[in-house]
Coordinates of C-alpha atoms and ligand atoms in Angstrom, one line a residue:
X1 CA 0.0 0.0 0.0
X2 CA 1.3 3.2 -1.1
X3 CA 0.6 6.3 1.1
X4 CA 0.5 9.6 -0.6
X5 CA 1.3 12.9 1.6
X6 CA 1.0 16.6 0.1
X7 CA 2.6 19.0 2.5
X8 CA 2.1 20.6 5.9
X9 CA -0.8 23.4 5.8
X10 CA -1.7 21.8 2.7
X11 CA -2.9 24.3 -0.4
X12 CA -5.3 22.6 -3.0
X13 CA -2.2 21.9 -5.4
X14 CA -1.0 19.2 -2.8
X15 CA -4.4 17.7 -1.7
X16 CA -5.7 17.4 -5.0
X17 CA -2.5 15.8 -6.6
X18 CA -1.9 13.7 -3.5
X19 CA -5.8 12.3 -4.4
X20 CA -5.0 12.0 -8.2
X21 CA -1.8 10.4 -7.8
X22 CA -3.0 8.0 -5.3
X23 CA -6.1 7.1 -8.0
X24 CA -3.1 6.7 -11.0
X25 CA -1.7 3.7 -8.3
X26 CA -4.9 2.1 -8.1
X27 CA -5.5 2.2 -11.9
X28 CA -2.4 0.8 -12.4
X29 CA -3.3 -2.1 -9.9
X30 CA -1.2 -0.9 -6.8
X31 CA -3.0 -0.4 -3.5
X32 CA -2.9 3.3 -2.5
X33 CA -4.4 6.0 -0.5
X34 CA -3.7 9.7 -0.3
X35 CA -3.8 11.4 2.9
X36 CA -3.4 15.3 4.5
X37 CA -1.2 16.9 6.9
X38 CA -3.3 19.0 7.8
X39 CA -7.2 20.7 7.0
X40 CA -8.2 21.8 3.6
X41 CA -8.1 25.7 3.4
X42 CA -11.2 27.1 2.2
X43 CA -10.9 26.8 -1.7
X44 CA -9.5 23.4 -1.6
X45 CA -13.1 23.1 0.9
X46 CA -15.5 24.2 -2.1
X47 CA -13.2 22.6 -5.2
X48 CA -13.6 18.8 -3.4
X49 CA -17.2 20.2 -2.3
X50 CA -18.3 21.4 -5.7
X51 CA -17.3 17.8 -7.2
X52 CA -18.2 16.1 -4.5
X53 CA -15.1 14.4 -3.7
X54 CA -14.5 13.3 -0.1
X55 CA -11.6 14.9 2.1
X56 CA -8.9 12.6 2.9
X57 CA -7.9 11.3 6.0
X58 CA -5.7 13.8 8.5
X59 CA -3.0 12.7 9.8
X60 CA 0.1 13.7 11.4
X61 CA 2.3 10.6 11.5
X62 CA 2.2 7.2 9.5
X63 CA 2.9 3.8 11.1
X64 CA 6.8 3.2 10.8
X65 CA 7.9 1.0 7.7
X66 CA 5.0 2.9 5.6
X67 CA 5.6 3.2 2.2
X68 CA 5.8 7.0 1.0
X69 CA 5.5 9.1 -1.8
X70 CA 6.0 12.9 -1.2
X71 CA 4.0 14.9 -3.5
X72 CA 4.2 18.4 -4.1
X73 CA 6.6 19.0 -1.6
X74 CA 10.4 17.7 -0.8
X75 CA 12.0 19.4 2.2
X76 CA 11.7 17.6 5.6
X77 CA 10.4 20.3 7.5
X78 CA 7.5 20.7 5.2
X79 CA 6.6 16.6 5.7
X80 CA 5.1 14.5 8.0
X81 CA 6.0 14.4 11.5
X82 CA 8.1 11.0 11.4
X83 CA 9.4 10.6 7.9
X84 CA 12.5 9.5 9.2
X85 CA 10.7 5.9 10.1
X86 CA 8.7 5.9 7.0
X87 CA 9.8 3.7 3.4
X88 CA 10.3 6.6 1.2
X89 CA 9.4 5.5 -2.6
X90 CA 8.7 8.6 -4.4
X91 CA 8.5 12.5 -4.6
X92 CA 6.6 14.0 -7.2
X93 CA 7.5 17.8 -7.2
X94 CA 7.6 20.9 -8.5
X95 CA 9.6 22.9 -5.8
X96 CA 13.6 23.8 -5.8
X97 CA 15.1 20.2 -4.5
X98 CA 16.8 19.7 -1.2
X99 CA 16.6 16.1 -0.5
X100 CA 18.6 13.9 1.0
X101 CA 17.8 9.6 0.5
X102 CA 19.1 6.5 2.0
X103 CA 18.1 4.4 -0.9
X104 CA 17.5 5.2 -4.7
X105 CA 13.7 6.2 -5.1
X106 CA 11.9 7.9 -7.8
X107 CA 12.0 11.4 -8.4
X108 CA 9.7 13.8 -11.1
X109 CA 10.4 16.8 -10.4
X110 CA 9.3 19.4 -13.4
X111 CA 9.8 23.3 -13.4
X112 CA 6.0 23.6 -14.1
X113 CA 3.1 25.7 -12.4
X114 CA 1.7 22.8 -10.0
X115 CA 2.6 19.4 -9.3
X116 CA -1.1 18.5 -11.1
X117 CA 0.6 19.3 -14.1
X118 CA 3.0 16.6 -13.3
X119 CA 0.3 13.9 -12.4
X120 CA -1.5 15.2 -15.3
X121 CA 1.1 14.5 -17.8
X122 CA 1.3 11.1 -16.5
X123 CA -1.7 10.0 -16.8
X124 CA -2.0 11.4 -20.5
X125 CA 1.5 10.1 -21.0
X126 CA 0.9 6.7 -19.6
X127 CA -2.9 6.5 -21.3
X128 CA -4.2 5.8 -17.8
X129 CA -7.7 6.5 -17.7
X130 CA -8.5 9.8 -16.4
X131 CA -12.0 9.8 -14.7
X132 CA -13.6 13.4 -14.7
X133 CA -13.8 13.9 -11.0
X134 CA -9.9 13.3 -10.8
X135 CA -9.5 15.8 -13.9
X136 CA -11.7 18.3 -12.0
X137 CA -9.5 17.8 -9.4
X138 CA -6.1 18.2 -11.5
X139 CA -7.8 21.1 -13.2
X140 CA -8.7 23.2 -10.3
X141 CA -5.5 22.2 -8.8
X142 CA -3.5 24.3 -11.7
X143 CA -5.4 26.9 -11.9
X144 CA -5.1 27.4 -7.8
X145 CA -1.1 27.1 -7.5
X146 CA -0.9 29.6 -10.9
X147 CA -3.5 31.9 -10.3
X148 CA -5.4 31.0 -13.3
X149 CA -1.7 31.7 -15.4
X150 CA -1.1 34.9 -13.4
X151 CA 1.9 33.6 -11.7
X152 CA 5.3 33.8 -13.5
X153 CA 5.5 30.0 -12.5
X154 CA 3.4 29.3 -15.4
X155 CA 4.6 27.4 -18.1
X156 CA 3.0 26.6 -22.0
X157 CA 2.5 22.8 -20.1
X158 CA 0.1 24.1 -17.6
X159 CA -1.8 26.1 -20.4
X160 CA -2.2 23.1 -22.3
X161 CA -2.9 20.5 -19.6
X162 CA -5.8 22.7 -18.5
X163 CA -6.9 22.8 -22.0
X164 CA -6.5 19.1 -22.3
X165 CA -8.4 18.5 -18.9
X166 CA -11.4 20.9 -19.8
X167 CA -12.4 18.8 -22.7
X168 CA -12.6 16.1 -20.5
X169 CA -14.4 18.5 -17.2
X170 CA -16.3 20.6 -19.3
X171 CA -16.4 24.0 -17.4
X172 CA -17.9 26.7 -20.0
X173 CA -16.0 29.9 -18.6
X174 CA -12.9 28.8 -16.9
X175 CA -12.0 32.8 -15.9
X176 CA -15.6 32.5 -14.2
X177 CA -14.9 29.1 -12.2
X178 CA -11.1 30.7 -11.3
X179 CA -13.0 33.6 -9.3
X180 CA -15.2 31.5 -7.6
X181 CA -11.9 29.6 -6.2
X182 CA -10.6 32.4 -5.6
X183 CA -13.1 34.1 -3.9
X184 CA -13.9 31.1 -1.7
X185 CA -10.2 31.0 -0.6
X186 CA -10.5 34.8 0.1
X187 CA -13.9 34.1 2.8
X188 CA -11.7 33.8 5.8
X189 CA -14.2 35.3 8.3
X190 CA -13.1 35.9 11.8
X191 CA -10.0 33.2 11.8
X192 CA -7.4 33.8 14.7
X193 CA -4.5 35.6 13.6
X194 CA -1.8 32.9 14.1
X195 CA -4.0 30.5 12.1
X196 CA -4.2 33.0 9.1
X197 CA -0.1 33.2 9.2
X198 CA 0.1 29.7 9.1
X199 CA -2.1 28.9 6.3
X200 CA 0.5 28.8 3.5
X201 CA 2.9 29.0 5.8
X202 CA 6.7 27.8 5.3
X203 CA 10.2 28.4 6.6
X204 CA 13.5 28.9 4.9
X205 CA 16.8 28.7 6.0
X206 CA 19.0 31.8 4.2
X207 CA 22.2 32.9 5.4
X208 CA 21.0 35.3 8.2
X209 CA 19.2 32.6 9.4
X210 CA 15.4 31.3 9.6
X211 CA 13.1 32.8 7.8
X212 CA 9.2 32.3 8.0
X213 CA 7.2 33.5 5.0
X214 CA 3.2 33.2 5.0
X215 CA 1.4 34.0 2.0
X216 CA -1.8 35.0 2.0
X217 CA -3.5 34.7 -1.9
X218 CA -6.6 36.8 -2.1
X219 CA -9.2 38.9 -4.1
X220 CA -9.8 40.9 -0.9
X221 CA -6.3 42.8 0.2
X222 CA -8.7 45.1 2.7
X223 CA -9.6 41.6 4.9
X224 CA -5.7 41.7 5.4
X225 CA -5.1 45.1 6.1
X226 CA -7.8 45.9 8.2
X227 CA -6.1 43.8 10.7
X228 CA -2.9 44.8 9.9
X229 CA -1.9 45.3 13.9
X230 CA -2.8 42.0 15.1
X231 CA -1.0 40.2 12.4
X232 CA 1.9 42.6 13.1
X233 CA 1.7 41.2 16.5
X234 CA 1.1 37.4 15.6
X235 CA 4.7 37.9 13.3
X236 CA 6.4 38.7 16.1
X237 CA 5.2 36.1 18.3
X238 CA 5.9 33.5 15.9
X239 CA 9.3 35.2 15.9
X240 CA 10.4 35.1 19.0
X241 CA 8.5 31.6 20.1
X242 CA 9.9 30.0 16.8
X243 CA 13.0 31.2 17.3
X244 CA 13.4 33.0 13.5
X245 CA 15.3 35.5 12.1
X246 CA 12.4 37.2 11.0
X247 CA 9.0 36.3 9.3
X248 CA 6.9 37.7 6.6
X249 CA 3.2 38.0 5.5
X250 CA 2.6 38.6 2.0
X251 CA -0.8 39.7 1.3
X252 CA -1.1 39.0 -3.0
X253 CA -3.4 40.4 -5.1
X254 CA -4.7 38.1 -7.0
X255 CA -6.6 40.1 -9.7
X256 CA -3.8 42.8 -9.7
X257 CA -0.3 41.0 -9.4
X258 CA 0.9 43.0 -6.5
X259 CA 1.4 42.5 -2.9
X260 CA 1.3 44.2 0.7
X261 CA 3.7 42.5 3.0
X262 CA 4.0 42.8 6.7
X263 CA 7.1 42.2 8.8
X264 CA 8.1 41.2 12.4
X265 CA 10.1 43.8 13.0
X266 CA 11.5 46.8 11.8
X267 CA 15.2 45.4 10.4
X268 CA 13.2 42.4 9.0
X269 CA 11.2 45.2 7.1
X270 CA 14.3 47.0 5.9
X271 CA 15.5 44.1 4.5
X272 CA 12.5 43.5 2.6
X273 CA 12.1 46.6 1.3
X274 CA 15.7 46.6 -0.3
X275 CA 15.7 43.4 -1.8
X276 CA 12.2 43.9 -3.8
X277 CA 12.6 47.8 -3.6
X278 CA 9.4 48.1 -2.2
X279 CA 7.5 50.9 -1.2
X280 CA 6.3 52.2 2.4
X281 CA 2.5 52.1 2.2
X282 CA 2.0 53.8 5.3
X283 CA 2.8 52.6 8.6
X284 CA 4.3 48.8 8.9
X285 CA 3.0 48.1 5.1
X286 CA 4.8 47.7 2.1
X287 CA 3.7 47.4 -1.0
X288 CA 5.3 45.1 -4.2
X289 CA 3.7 45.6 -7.5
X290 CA 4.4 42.0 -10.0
X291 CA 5.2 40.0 -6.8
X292 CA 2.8 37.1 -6.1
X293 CA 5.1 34.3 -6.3
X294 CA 7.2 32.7 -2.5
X295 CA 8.9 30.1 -4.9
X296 CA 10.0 32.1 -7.9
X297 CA 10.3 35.9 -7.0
X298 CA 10.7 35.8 -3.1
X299 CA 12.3 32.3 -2.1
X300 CA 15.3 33.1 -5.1
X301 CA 15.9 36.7 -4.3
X302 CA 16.5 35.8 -0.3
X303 CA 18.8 33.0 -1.1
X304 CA 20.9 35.5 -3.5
X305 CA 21.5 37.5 -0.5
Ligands
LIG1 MG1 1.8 23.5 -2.4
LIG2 MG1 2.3 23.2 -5.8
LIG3 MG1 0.6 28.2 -3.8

């Protein structure tokens, strides 16, 4: 049996692709089952919903001696609890590598827009049959880790694989359906400040230390900024209880490619502000116009430093 994990505050790239994946097993006549690391966030909530596809289990450790495959993710801190114990097989990525193995496993790893694109390929690749709930998944999956092709992680592949799935979903105005995700993602309602930090929520090591970067995608920048001093206040806490260097919420625009970004402290600020020469949008904001992407704009530009 063949366990499938997406990643830590898992997004709806790495739930859908760990439930697609898990599906391409079975059709090929393995046992397998995908399971989370953690809650759907609301878009992932009304994507699953909308096709009726049931949430996987939760977990936050497997049984030792489990056999593994890593999708959408490959960095131990972003995995499961007690991976060390576990029978790593596979990782099926999209994300800058930093893996380390006992054993040979198998490794896809593309520079595309999601890893649905990946598990998308495959399937066409391999002529595995493609059921439409698992292509509505694959399909909503792209269009959430792109932005519906905003993001500069978008690639000619994901164009086309979301072309190639639609014939098989059927979804009349695909600009319509990506609002709808989007605007589901953006209903947060009254959730506590350090849950809204963590919800895409990672942490980098750089040379000046540990970093924590939360991104927060929305069509609704004012949710954010209206409260701007409690998140202010949850940084810091994470901070100093996490023991960082500093950590980061990036408020993106969705609709306008741009983004407001709050900091822990002042220096962590500063340094922000000179590496994407962002401007001061009055007190404790900046303000980034063309950044909405942690893995190719702000993850590269830190590491450079
Ligand atoms: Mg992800
Ligand atoms: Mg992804
Ligand atoms: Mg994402």
């Amino acid at each position: 049996m063949y366990k499938v994990i997406g990643h830590k505050n898992p997004d709806t790239d790495s739930i859908c692709s760990a439930i697609a994946y898990a599906e391409f097993l079975r059709q090929r006549g393995m046992e397998a089952e995908p399971f989370l690391l953690g809650k759907p966030n609301k878009e992932t909530e009304f994507v699953l919903k909308k096709f009726s596809v049931a949430t996987p289990e939760i977990v936050s450790s497997l049984e030792e001696g489990s056999k593994v495959v890593l999708v959408d993710h490959n960095e131990k801190g972003q995995s499961i609890d007690n991976l060390a114990e576990l029978d790593l097989r596979g990782v099926i990525d999209h994300h800058k590598i930093d893996l380390k193995t006992e054993k040979p496993i198998s490794v896809l790893i593309q520079p595309w827009g999601s890893t649905a694109s990946i598990v998308a390929d495959m399937y066409f690749q391999e002529g595995v049959q493609l059921d439409r709930s698992v292509a509505d998944l694959l399909l909503s999956a792209i269009i959430s880790d792109t932005l519906f092709f905003r993001s500069p992680t978008t690639t000619a592949v994901d164009k086309e694989l979301v072309k190639r799935l639609n014939e098989i979903v059927g979804i009349d105005n695909l600009e319509t359906y990506s609002l709808e995700m989007f605007k589901a993602k953006s209903d947060l309602g009254d959730m506590p400040v350090d849950k809204l930090i963590r919800l895409d929520y990672k942490v980098f090591e750089f040379k000046g230390g540990k970093y924590g970067i939360g991104v927060m995608e929305t069509t609704d920048v004012d949710y954010a900024l209206k409260r701007k001093d409690e998140i202010l206040a949850g940084l810091k806490k994470i901070q100093e209880e996490d023991n960082l260097k500093a950590v980061y919420f990036v408020v993106v625009d969705i609709l306008n490619s741009e983004a407001f970004v709050l900091s822990s402290d002042e220096e962590a600020k500063k340094l922000f502000k000179n590496l994407f020469s962002a401007e001061e949008r009055g007190e404790g904001v900046l303000f980034a116009r063309g950044l909405v992407s942690r893995k190719k704009q702000i993850v590269p530009r830190f590491e450079k430093m």
